[in-house]
Short mmCIF file of C-alpha atoms in Angstrom, two decimals:
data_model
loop_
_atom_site.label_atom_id
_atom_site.label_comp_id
_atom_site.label_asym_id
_atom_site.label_seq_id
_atom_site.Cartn_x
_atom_site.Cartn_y
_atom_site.Cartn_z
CA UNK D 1 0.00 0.00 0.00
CA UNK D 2 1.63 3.36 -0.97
CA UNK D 3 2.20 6.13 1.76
CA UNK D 4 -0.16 9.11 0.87
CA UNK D 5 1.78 12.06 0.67
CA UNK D 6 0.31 15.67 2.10
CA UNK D 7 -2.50 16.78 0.31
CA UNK D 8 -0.92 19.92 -0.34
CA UNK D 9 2.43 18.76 -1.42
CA UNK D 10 3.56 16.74 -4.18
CA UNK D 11 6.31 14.04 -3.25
CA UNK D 12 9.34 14.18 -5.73
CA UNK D 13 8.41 10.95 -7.05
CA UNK D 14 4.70 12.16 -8.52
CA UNK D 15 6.87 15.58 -9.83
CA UNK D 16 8.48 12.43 -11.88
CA UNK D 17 5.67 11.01 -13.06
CA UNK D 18 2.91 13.80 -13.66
CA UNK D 19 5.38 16.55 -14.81
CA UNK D 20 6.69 19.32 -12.35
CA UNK D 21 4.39 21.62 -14.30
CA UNK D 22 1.82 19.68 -13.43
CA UNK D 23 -0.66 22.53 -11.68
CA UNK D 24 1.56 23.56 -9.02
CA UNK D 25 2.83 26.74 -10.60
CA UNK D 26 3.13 29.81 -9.74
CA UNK D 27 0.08 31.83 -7.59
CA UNK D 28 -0.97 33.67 -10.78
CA UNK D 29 -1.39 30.89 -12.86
CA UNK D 30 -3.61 29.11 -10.20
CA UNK D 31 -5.07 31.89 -9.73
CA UNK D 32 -6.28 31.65 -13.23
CA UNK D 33 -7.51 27.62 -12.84
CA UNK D 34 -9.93 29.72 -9.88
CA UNK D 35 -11.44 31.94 -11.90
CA UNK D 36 -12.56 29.31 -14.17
CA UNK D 37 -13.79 26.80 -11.85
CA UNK D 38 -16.03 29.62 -10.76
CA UNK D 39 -17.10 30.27 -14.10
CA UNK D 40 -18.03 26.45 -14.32
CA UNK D 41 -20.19 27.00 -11.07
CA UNK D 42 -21.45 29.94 -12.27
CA UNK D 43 -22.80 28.47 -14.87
CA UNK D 44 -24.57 25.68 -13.48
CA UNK D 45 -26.37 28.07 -10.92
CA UNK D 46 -27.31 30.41 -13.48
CA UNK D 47 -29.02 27.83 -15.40
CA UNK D 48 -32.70 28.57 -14.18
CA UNK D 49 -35.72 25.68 -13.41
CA UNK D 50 -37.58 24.42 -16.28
CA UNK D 51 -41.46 23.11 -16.17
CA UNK D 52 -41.51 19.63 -17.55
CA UNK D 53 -42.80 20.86 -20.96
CA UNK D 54 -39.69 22.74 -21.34
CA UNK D 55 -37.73 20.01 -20.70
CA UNK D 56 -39.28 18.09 -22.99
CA UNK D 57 -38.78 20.65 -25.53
CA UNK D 58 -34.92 20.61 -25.08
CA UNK D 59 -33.34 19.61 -28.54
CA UNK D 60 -31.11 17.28 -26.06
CA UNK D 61 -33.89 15.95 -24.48
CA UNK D 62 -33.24 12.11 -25.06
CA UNK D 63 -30.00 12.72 -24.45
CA UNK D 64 -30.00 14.12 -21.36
CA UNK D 65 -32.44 10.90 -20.24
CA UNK D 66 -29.45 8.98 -21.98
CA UNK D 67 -27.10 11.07 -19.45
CA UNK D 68 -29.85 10.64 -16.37
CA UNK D 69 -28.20 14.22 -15.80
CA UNK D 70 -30.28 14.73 -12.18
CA UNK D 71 -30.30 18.61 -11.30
CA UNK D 72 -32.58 20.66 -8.63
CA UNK D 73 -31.30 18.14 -5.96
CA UNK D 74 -33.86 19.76 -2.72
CA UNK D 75 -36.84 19.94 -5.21
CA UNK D 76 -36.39 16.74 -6.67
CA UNK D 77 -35.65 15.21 -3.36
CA UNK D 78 -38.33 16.54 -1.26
CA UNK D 79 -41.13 15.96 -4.24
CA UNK D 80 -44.79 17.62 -4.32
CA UNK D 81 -46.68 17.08 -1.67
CA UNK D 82 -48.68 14.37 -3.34
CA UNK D 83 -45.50 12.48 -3.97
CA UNK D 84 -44.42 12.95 -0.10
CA UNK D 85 -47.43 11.40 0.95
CA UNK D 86 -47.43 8.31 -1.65
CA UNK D 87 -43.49 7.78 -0.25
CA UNK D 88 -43.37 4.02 1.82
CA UNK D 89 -39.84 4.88 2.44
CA UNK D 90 -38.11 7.75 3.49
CA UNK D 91 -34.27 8.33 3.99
CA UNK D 92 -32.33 11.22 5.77
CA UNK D 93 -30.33 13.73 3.52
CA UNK D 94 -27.73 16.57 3.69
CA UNK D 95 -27.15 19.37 0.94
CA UNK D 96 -23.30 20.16 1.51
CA UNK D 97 -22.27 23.27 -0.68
CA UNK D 98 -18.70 23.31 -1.34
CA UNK D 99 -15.91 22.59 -3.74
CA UNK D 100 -14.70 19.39 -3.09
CA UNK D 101 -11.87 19.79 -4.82
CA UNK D 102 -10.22 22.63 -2.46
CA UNK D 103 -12.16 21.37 0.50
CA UNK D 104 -11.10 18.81 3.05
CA UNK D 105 -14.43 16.62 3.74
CA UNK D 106 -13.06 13.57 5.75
CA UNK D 107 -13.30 15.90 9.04
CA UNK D 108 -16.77 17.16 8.41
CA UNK D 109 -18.25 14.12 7.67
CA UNK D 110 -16.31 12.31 10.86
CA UNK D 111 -20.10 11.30 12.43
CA UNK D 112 -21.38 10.15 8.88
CA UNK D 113 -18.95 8.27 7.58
CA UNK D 114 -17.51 5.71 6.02
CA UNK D 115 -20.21 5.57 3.31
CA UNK D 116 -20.87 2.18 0.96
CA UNK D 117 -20.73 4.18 -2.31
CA UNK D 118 -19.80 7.35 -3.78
CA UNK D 119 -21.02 9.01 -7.18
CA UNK D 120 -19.86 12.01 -9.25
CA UNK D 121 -21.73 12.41 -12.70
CA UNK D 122 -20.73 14.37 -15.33
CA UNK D 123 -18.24 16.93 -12.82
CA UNK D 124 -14.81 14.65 -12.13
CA UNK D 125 -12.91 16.37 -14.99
CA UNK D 126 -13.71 19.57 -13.39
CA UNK D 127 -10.53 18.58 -11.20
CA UNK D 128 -8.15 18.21 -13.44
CA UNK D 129 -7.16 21.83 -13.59
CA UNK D 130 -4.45 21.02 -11.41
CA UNK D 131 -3.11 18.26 -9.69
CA UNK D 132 -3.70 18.99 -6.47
CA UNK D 133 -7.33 19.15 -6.69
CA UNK D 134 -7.66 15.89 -8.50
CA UNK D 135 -5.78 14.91 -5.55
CA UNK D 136 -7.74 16.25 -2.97
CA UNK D 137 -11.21 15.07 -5.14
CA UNK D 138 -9.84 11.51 -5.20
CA UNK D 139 -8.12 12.19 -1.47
CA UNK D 140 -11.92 12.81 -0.33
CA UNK D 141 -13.62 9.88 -1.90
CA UNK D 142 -10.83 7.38 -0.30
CA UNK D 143 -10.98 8.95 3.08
CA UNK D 144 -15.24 8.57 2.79
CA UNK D 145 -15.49 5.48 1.78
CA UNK D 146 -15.57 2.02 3.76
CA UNK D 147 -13.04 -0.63 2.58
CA UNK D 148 -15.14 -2.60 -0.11
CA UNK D 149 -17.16 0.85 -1.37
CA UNK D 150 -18.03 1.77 -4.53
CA UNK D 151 -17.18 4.86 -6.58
CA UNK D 152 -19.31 5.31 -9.40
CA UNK D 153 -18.89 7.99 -12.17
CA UNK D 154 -18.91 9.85 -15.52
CA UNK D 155 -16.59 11.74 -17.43
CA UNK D 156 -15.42 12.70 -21.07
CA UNK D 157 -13.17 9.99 -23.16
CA UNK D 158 -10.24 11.67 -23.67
CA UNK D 159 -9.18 9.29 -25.88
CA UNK D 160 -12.21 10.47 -28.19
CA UNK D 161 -12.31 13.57 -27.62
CA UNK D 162 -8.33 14.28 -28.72
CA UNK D 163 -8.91 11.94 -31.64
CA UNK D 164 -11.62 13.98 -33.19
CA UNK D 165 -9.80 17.13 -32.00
CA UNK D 166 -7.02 15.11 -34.53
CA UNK D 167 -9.19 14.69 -37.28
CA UNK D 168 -10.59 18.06 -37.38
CA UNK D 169 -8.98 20.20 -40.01
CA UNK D 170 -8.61 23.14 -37.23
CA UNK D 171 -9.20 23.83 -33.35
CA UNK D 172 -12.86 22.71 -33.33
CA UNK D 173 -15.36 20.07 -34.36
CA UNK D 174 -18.70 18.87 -33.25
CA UNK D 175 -22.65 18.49 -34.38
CA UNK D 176 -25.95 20.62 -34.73
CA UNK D 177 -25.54 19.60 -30.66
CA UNK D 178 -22.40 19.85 -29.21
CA UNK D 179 -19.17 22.07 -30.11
CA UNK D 180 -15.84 21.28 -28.62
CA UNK D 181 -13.05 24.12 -29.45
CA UNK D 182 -9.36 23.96 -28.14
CA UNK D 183 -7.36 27.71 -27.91
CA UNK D 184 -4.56 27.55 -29.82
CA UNK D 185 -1.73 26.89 -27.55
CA UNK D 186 -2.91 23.28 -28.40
CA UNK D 187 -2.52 24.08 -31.95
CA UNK D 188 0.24 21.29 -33.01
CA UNK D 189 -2.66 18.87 -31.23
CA UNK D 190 0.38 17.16 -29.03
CA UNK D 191 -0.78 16.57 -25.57
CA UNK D 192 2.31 15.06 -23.49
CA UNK D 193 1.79 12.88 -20.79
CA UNK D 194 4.37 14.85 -18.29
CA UNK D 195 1.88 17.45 -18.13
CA UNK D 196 -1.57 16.05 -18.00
CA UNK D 197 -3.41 18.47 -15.76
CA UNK D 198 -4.74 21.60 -17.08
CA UNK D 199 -5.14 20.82 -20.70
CA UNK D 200 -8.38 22.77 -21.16
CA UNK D 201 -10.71 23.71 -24.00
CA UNK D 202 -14.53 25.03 -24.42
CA UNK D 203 -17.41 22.84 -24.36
CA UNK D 204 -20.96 23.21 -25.69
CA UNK D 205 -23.69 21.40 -25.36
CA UNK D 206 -27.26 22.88 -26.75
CA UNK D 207 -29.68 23.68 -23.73
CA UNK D 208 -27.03 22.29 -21.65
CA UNK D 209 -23.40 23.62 -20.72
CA UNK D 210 -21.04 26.14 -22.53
CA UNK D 211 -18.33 26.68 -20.32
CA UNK D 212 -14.25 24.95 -19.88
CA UNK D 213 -13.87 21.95 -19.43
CA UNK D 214 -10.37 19.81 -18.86
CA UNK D 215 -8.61 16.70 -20.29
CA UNK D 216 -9.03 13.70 -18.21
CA UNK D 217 -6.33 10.66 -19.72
CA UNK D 218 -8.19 7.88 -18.10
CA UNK D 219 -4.61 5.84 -17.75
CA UNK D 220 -3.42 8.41 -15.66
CA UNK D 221 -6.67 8.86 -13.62
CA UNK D 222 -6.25 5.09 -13.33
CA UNK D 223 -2.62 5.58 -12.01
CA UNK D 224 -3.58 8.36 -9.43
CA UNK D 225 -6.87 6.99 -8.04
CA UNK D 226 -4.86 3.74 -7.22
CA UNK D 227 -2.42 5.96 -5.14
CA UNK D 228 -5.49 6.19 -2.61
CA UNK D 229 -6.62 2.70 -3.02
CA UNK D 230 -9.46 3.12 -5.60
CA UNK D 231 -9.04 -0.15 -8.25
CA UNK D 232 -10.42 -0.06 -11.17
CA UNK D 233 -13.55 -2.39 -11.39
CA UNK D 234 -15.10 -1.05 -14.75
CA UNK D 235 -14.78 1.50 -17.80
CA UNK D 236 -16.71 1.81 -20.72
CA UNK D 237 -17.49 4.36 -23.01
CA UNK D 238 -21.23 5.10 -23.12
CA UNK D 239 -21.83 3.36 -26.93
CA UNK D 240 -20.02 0.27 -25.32
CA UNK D 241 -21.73 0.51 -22.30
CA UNK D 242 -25.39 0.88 -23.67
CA UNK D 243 -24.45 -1.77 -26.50
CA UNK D 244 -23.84 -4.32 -23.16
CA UNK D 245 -26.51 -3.43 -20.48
CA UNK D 246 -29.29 -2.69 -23.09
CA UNK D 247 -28.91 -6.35 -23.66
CA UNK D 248 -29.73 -7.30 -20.75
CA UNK D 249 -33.66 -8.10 -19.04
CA UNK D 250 -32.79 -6.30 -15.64
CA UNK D 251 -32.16 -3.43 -17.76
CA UNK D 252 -33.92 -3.26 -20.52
CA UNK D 253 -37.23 -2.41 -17.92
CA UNK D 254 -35.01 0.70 -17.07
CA UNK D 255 -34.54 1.83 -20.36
CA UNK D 256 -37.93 1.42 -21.71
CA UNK D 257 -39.28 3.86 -18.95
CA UNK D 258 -36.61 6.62 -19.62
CA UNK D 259 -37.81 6.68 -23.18
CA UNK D 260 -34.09 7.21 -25.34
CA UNK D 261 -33.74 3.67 -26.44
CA UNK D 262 -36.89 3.24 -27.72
CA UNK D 263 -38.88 -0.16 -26.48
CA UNK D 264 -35.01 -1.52 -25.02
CA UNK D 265 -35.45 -4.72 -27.83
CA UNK D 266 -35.97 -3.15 -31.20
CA UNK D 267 -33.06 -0.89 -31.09
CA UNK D 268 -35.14 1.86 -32.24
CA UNK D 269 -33.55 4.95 -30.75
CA UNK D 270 -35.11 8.15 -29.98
CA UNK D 271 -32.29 9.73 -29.95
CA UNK D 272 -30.96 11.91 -33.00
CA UNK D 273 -27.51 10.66 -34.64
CA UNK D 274 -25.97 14.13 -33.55
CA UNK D 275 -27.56 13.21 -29.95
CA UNK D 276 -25.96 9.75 -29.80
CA UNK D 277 -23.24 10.96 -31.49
CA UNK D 278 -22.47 13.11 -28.93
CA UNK D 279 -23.14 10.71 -26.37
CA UNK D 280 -19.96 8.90 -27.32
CA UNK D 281 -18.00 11.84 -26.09
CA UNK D 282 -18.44 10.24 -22.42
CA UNK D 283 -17.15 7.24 -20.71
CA UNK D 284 -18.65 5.36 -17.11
CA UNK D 285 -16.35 3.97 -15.10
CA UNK D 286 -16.37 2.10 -11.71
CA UNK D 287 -13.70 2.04 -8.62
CA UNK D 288 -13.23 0.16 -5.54
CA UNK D 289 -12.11 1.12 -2.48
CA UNK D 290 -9.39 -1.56 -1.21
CA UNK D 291 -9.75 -3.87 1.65
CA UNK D 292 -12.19 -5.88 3.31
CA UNK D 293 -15.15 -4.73 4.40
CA UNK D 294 -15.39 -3.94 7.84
CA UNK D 295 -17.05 -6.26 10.23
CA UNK D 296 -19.15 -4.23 12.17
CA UNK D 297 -21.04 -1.05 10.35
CA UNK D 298 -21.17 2.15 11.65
CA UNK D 299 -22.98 3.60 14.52
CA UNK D 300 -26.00 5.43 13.37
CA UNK D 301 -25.46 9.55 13.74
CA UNK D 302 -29.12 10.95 14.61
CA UNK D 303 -28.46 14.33 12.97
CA UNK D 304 -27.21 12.86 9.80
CA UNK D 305 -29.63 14.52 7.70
CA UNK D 306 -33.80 15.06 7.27
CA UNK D 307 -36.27 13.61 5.21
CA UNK D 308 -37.54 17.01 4.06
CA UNK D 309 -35.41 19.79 3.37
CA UNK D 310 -35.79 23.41 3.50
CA UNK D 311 -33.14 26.59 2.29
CA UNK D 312 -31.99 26.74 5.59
CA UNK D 313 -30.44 22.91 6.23
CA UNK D 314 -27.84 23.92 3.18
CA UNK D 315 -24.59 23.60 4.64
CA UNK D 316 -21.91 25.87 2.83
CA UNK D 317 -18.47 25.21 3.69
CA UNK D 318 -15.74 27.55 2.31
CA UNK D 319 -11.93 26.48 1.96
#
């Protein structure tokens, strides 16, 4: 098992291996990786509720049922009234707001903790700005989960992504849907692997997300999460990964009900070719957390969370 080093400081051995220019440069430069990370929130918050109608409306609408992209966590969580009262079960929640790349979560979470699985949809490449907060994303996960726990997750395939980027005659390439552009420090399309973190470029995706996104190379998120005992269980790209489960009965019920596969047996898609070509811009991937499973699970915290939730039970933590 490999000796963690400090969160904040890379040992000489990962300067080796990731690049000494890996994201810890000078102040100004991650000064720079803040400002966009904000711009990333701000987008997200920005983005204002829709009615159902207008959802269904969205030109990416089987796509985003492809994606299962959940948003409005409290609303969706708490329900209309009529769906509180037809809940049998009920479970406590929190609403934590924080960046959980920057923020240490191990010590807030002391009295909830470990958890049995983790999941981060569609936001894990929002770390690799800079090393250290891929390091402190993955350093949060480990330290949260229970020996035997799950990570779950979605993120762009790099490996697609800079192979179209390859193929496309200048900086930018995409659909009617989606537009990926890279600036044009990336203009002789070379990505080395010294310097993985930071390698940025604009995404968007119609009624969806225009702001900067980064590079993930999956080998080397492989490499890292392993460094805080996350193994790699699973990774697929989303074509591969529909192309398998689809297949299967279990399923099959799941598609049918979210509507972008059609019936689940025909193969009829409702999704555009732009939509599902754009779906192949994404990969899922599963880790483990190393270790048996403990023997006894954990005592029970009584103010772990409610089963309604109001403005007031946010939690913001700042770094």
């Amino acid at each position: 098992m490999n000796k963690r080093p400090r969160e904040d400081e890379p040992s000489s051995s990962q300067k080796r291996q990731f690049g000494a220019g890996g994201g810890y440069g000078e102040q100004e430069g991650y000064s720079e990786e803040r400002i966009s990370a904000q711009r990333v929130a701000d987008h997200y918050s920005a983005r204002s509720n829709q009615t159902l109608e207008e959802r269904e409306n969205s030109p990416i609408i089987h796509l985003k049922k492809l994606n299962n992209w959940i948003k409005d966590c409290m609303t969706r969580y708490n329900g209309d009234s009529d769906q509180q009262r037809r809940k049998k079960f009920s479970f406590p929640a929190r609403l934590i707001c924080a960046d959980c790349y920057e923020t240490r979560l191990d010590e807030y979470l002391r009295e909830d903790a470990p958890f049995d699985i983790c999941s981060c949809q569609f936001a894990m490449h929002y770390s690799w700005s800079t090393e250290a907060r891929a390091r402190q994303a993955l350093a949060n996960i480990s330290a949260l989960l229970r020996p035997g726990g799950t990570f779950i997750g979605t993120m762009p395939d790099a490996n697609v992504i800079i192979k179209r980027l390859r193929e496309s005659e200048g900086m930018e390439f995409g659909n009617s849907v989606y537009c990926i552009t890279f600036g044009e420090e990336y203009t002789e399309k070379k990505f080395p692997a010294s310097r993985p973190f930071g390698i940025k470029y604009k995404f968007h995706l119609e009624d969806a997300v225009d702001c900067p996104e980064w590079v993930v190379p999956f080998h080397l998120f492989k490499l890292l999460a392993e460094e805080y005992d996350l193994e790699l269980v699973l990774m697929k790209n989303f074509h591969e990964f529909v192309h398998d489960y689809v297949q299967r009965p279990e399923f099959a019920d799941l598609m049918r009900r979210l509507g972008p596969l059609g019936d689940g047996r025909s193969g009829q898609s409702t999704l555009s070719q732009d939509e599902w070509e754009a779906s192949y811009l994404y990969l899922a991937f599963v880790l483990r957390k190393r270790g048996p499973p403990p023997s006894q699970r954990r005592a029970n915290n009584p103010n772990r969370g409610k089963t309604f939730l109001a403005e007031e039970d946010i939690e913001f933590l700042s770094i």
